[in-house]
Short mmCIF file of N, CA, C and O in Angstrom, two decimals:
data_model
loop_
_atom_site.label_atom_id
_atom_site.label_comp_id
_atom_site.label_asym_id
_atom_site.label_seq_id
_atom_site.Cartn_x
_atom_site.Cartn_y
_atom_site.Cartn_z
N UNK A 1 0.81 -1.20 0.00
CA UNK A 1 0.00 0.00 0.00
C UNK A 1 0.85 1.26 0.00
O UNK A 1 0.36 2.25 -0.55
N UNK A 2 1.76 1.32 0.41
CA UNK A 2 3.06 2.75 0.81
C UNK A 2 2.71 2.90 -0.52
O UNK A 2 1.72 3.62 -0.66
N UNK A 3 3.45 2.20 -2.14
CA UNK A 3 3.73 2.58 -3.03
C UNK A 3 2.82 2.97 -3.60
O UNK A 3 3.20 3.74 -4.48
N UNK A 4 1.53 2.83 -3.57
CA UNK A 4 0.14 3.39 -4.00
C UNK A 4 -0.10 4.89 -3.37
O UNK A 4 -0.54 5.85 -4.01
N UNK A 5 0.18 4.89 -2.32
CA UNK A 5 -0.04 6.27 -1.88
C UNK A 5 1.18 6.86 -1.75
O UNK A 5 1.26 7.70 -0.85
N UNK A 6 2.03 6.68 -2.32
CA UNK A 6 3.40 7.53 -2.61
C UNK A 6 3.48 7.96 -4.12
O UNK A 6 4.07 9.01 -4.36
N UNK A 7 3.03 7.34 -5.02
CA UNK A 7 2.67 7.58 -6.23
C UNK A 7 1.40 8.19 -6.87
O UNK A 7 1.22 8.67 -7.99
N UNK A 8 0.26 7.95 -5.43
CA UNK A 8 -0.96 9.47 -5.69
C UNK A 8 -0.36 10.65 -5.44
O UNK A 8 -0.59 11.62 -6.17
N UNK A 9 0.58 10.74 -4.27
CA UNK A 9 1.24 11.69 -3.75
C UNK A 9 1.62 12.40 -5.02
O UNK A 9 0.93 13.29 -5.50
N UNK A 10 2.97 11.89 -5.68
CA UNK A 10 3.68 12.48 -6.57
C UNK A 10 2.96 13.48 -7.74
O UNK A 10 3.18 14.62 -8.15
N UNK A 11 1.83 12.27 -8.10
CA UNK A 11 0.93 12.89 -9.30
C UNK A 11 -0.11 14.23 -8.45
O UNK A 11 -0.33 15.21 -9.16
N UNK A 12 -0.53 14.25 -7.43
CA UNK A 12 -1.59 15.26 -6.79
C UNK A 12 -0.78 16.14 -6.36
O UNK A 12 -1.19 17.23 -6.73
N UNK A 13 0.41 16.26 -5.61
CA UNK A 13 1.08 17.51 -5.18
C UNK A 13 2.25 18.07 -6.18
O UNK A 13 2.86 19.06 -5.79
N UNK A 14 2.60 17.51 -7.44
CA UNK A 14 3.19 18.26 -8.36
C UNK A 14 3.33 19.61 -8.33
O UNK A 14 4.35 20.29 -8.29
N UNK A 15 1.77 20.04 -8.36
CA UNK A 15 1.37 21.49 -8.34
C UNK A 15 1.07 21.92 -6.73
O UNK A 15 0.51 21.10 -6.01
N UNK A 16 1.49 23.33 -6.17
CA UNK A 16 0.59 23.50 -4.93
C UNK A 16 -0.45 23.36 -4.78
O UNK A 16 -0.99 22.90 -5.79
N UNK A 17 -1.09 23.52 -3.99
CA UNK A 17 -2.62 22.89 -3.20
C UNK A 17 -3.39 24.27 -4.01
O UNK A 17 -4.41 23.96 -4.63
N UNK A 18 -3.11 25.32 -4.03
CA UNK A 18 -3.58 26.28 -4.08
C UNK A 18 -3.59 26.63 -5.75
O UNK A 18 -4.06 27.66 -6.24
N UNK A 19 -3.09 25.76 -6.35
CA UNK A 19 -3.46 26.19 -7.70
C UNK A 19 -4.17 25.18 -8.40
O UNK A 19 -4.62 25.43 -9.52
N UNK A 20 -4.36 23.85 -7.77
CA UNK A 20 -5.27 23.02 -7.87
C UNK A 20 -6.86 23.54 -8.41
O UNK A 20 -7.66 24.03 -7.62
N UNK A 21 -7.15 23.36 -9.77
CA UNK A 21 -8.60 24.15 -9.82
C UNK A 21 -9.62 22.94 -8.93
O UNK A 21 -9.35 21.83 -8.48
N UNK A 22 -10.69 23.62 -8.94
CA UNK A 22 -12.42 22.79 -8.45
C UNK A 22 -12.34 21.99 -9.25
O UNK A 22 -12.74 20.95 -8.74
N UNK A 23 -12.03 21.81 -10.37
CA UNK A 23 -12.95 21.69 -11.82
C UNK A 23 -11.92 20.30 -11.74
O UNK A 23 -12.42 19.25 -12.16
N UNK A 24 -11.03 20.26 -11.39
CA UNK A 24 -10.19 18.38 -11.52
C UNK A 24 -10.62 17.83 -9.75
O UNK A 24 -10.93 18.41 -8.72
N UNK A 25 -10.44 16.51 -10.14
CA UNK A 25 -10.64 15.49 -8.99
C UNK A 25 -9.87 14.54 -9.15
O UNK A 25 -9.52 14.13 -10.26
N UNK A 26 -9.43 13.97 -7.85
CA UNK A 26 -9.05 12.52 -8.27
C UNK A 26 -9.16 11.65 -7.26
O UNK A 26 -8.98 11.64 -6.04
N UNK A 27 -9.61 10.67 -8.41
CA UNK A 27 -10.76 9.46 -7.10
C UNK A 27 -10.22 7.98 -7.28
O UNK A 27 -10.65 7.24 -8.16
N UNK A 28 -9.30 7.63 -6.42
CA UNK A 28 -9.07 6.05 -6.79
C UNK A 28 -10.00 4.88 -5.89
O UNK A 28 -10.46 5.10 -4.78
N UNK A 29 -10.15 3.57 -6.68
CA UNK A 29 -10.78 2.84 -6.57
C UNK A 29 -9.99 1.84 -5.82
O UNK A 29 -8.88 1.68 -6.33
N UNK A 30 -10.23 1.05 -4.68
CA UNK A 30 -9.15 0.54 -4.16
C UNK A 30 -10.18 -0.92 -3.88
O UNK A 30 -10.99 -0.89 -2.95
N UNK A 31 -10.04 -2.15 -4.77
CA UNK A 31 -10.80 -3.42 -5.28
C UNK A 31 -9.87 -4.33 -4.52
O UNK A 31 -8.74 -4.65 -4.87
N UNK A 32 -10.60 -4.75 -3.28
CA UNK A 32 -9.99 -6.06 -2.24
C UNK A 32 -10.76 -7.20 -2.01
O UNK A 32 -11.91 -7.02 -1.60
N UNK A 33 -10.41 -8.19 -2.18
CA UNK A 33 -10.91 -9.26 -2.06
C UNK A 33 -9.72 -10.51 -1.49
O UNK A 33 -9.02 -11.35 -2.07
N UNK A 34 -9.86 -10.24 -0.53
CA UNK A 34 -8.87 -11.35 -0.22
C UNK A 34 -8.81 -11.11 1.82
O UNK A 34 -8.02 -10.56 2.58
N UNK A 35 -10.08 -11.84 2.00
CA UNK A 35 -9.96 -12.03 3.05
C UNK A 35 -9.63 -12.40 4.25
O UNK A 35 -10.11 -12.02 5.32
N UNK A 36 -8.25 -13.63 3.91
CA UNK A 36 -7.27 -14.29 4.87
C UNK A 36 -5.67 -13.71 4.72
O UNK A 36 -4.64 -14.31 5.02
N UNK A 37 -5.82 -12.29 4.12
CA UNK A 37 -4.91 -11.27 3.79
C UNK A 37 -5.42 -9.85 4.38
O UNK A 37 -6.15 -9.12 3.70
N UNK A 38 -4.93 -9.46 5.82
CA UNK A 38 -5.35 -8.44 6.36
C UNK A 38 -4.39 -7.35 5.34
O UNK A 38 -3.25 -7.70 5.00
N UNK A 39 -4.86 -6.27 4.99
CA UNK A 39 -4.54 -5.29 4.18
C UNK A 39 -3.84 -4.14 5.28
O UNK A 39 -4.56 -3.69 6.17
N UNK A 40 -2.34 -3.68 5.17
CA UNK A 40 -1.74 -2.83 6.01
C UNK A 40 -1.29 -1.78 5.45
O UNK A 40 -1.26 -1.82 4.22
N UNK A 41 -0.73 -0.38 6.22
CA UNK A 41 -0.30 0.24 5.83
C UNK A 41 0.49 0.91 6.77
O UNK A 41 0.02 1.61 7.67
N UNK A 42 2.18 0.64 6.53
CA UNK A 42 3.17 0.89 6.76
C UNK A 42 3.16 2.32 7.92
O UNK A 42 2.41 3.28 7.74
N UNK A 43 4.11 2.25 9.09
CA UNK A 43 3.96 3.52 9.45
C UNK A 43 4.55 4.87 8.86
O UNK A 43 4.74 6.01 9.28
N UNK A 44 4.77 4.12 7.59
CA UNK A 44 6.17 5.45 6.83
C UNK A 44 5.33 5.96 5.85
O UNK A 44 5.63 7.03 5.33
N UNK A 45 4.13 5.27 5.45
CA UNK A 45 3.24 5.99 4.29
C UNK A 45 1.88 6.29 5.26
O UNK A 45 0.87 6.57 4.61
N UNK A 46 1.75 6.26 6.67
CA UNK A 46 0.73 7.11 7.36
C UNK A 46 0.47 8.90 7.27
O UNK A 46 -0.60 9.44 7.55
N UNK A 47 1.64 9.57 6.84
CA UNK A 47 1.66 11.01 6.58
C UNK A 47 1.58 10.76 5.41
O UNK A 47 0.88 11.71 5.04
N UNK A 48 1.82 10.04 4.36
CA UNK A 48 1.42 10.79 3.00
C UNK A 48 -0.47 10.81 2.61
O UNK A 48 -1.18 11.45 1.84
N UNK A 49 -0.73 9.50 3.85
CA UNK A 49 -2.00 9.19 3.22
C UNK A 49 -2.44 10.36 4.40
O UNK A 49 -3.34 10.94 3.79
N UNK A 50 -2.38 10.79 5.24
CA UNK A 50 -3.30 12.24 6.09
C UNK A 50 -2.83 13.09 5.01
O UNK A 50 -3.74 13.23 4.19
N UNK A 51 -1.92 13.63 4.72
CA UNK A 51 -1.63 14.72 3.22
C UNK A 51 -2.71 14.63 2.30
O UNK A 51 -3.50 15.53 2.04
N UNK A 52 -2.67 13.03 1.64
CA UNK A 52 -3.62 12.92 0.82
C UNK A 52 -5.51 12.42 0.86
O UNK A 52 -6.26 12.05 -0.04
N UNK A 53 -5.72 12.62 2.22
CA UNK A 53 -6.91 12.85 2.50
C UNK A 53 -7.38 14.41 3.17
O UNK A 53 -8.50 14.91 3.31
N UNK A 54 -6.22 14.83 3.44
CA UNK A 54 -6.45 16.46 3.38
C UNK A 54 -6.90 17.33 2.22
O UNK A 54 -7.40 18.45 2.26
N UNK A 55 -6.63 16.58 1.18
CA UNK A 55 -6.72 17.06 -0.14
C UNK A 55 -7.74 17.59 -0.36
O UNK A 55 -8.12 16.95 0.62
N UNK A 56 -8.82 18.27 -0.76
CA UNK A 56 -10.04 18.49 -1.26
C UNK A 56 -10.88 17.52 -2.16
O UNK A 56 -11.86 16.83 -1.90
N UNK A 57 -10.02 17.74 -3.52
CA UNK A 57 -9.95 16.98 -4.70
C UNK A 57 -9.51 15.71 -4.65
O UNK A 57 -9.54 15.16 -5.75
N UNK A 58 -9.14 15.11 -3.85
CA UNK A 58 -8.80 13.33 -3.67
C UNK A 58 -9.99 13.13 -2.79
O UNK A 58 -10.49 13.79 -1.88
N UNK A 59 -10.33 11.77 -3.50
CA UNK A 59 -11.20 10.48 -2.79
C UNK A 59 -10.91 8.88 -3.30
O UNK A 59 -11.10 8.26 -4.35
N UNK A 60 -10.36 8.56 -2.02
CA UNK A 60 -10.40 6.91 -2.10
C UNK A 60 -11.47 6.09 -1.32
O UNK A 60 -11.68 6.26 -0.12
N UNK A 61 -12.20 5.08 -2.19
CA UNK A 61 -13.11 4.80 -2.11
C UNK A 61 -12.44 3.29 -2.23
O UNK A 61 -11.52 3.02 -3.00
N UNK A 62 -13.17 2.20 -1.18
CA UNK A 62 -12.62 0.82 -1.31
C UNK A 62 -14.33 -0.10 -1.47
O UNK A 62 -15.48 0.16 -1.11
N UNK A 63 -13.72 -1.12 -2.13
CA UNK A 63 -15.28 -2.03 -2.72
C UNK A 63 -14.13 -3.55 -2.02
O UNK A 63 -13.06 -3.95 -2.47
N UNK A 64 -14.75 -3.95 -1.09
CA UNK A 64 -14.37 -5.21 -0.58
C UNK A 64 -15.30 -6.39 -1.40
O UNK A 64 -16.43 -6.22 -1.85
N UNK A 65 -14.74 -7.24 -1.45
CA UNK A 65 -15.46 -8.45 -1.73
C UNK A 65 -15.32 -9.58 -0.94
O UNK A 65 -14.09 -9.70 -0.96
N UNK A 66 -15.70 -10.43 -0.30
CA UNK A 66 -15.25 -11.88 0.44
C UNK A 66 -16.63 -12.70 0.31
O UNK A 66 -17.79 -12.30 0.28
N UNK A 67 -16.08 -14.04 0.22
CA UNK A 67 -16.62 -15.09 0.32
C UNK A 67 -17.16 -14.92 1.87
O UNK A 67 -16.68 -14.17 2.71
N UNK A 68 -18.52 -15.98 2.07
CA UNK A 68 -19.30 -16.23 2.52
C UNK A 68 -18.73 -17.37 3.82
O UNK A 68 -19.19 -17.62 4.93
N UNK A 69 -17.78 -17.76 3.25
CA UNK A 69 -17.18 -19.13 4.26
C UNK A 69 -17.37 -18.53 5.30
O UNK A 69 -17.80 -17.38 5.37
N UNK A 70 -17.03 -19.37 6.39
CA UNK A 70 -16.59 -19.63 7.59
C UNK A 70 -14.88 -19.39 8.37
O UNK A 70 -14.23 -18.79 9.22
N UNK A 71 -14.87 -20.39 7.25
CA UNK A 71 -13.01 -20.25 7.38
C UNK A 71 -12.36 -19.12 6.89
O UNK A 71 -11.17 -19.09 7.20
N UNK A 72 -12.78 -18.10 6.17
CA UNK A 72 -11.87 -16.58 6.07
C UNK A 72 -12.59 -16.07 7.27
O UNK A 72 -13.39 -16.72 7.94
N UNK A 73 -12.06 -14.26 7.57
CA UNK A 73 -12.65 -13.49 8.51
C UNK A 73 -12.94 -12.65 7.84
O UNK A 73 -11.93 -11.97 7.65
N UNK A 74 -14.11 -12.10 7.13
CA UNK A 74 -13.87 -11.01 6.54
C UNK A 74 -14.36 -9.93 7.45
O UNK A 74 -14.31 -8.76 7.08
N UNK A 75 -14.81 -10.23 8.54
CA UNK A 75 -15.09 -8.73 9.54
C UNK A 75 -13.71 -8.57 9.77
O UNK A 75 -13.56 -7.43 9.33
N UNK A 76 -12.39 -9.00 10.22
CA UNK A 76 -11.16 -8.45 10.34
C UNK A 76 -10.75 -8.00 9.21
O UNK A 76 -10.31 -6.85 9.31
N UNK A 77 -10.72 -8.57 7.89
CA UNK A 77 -10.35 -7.84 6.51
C UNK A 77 -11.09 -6.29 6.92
O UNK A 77 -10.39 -5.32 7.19
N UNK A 78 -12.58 -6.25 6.93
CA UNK A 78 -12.63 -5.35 6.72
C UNK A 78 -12.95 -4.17 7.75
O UNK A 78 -13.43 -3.09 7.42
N UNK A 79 -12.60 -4.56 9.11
CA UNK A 79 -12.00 -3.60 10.08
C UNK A 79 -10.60 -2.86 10.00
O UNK A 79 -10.36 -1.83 10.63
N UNK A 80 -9.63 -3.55 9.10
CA UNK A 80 -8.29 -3.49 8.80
C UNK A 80 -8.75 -2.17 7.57
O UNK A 80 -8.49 -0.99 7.84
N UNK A 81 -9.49 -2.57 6.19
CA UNK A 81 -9.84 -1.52 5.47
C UNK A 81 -10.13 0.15 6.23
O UNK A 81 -9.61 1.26 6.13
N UNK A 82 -11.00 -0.32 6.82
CA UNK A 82 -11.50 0.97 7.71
C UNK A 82 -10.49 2.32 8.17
O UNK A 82 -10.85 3.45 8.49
N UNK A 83 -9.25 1.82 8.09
CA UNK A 83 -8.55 2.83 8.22
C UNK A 83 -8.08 3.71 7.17
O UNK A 83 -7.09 4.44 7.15
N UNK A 84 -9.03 3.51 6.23
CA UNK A 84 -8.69 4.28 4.59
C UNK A 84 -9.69 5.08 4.83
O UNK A 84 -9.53 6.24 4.43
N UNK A 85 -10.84 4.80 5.47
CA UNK A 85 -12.05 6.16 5.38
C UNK A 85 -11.31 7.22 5.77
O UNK A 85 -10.40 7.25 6.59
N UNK A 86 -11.76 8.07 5.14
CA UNK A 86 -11.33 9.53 5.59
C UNK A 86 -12.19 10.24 6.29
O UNK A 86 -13.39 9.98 6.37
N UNK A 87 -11.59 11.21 6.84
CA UNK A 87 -12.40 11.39 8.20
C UNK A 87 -13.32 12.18 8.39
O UNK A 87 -13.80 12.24 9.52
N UNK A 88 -13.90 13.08 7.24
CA UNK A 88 -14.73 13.74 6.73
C UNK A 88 -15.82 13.56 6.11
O UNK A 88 -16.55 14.50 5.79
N UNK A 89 -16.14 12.09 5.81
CA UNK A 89 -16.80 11.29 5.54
C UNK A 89 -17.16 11.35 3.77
O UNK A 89 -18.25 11.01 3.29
N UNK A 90 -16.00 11.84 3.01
CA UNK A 90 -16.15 11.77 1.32
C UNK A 90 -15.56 10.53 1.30
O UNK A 90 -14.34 10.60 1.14
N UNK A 91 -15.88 9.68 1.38
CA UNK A 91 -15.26 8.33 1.12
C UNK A 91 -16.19 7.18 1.11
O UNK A 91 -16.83 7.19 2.16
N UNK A 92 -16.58 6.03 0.20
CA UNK A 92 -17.13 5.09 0.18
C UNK A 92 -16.21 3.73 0.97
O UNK A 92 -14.99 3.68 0.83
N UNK A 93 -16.72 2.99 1.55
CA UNK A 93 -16.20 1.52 2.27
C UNK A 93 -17.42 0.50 2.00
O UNK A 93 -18.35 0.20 2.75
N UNK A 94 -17.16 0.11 0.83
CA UNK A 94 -18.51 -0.93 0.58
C UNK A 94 -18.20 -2.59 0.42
O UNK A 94 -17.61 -3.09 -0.54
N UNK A 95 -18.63 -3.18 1.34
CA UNK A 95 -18.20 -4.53 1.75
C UNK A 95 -19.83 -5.39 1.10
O UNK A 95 -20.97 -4.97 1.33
N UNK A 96 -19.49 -6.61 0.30
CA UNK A 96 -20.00 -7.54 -0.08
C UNK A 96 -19.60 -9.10 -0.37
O UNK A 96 -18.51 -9.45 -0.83
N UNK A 97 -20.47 -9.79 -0.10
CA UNK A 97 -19.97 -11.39 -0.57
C UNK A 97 -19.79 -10.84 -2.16
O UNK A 97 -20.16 -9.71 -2.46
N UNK A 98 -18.99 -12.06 -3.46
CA UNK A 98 -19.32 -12.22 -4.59
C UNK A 98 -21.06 -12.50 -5.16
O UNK A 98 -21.48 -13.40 -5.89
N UNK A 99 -21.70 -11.56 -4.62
CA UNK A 99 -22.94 -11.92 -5.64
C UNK A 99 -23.74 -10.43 -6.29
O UNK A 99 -23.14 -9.37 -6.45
N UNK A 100 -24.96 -10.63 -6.54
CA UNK A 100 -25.50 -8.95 -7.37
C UNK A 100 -24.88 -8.12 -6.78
O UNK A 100 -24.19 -7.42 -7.52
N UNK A 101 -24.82 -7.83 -5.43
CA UNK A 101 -24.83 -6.77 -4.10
C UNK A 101 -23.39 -6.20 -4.75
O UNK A 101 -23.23 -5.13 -5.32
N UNK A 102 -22.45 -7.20 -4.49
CA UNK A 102 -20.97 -6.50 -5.09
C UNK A 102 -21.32 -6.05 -6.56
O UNK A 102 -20.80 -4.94 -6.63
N UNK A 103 -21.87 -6.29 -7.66
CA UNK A 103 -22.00 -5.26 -8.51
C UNK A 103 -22.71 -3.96 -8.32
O UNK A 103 -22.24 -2.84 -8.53
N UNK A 104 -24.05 -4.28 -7.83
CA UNK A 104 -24.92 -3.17 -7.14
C UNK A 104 -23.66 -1.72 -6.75
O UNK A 104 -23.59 -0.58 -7.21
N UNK A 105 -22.90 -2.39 -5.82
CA UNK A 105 -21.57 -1.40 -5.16
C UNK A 105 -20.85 -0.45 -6.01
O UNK A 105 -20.52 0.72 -5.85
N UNK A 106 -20.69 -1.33 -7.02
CA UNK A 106 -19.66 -0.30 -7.50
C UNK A 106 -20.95 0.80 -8.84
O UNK A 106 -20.52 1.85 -9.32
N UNK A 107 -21.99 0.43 -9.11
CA UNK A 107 -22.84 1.44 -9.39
C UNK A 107 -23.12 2.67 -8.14
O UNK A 107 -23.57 3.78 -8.46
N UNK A 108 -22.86 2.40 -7.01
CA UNK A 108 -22.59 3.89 -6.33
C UNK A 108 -21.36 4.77 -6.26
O UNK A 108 -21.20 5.80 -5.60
N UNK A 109 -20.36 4.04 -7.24
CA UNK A 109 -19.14 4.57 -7.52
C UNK A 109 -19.26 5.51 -8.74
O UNK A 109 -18.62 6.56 -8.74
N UNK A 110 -19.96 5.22 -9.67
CA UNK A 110 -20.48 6.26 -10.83
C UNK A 110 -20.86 7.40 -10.93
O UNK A 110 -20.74 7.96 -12.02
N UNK A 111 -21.40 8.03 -9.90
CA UNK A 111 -21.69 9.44 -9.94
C UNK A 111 -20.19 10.29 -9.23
O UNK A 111 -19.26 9.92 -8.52
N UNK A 112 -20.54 11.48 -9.81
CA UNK A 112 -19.15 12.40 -9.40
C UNK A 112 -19.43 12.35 -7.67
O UNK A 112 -20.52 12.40 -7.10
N UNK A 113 -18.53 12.28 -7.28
CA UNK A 113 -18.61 12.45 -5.72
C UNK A 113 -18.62 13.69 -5.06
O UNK A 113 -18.47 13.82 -3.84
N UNK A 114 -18.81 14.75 -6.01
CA UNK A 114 -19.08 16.43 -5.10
C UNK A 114 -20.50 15.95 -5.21
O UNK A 114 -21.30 16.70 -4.64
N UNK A 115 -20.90 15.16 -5.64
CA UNK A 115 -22.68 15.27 -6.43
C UNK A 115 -23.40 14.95 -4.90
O UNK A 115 -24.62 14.90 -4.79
#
């Protein structure tokens, strides 16, 4: 995860914050499915990702998927996710088994998110 949010970094703060127009956004999609794989993030890319949820114009939005078993956990998968919401609440965290519901999800990803 560091290198994902070290490389939004690069591309979003190029320019200062302040010359950033309204009129651009940038919204990544962050697609997990793998529920006997808790998802981490390093304590060395914890300031880039508060930088980049300070942002205005950034939103990361995560679409979990897990199986139904028994034998994965996906409430720990996706208590572990939870630390990507941002704290302002522009952020989607949408957790589903593989069936309609996980497509359903990512149709709330389609509209612009100032909307």
């Amino acid at each position: 995860m560091s290198s994902v949010f070290g490389d939004l970094s690069h591309i979003l703060f190029r320019h200062p914050l302040h010359e950033t127009s309204k009129e651009y956004l940038y919204r990544t999609i962050f697609a997990y499915g793998r529920s006997l794989t808790l998802p981490y993030l390093p304590d060395s890319s914890s300031n880039m990702k508060d930088q980049l949820f300070a942002h205005p114009n950034f939103f990361f939005d995560v679409v979990y998927a897990h199986e139904r078993s028994s034998k994965e956990k996906p409430q720990a998968a996706f208590d572990a996710l939870c630390q990507f919401e941002r704290p302002d609440g522009n952020s989607y965290l949408l957790s589903s088994s593989w069936d309609v519901q996980f497509f359903k999800n990512w149709t709330y990803l389609l509209a612009h998110p100032l909307q």
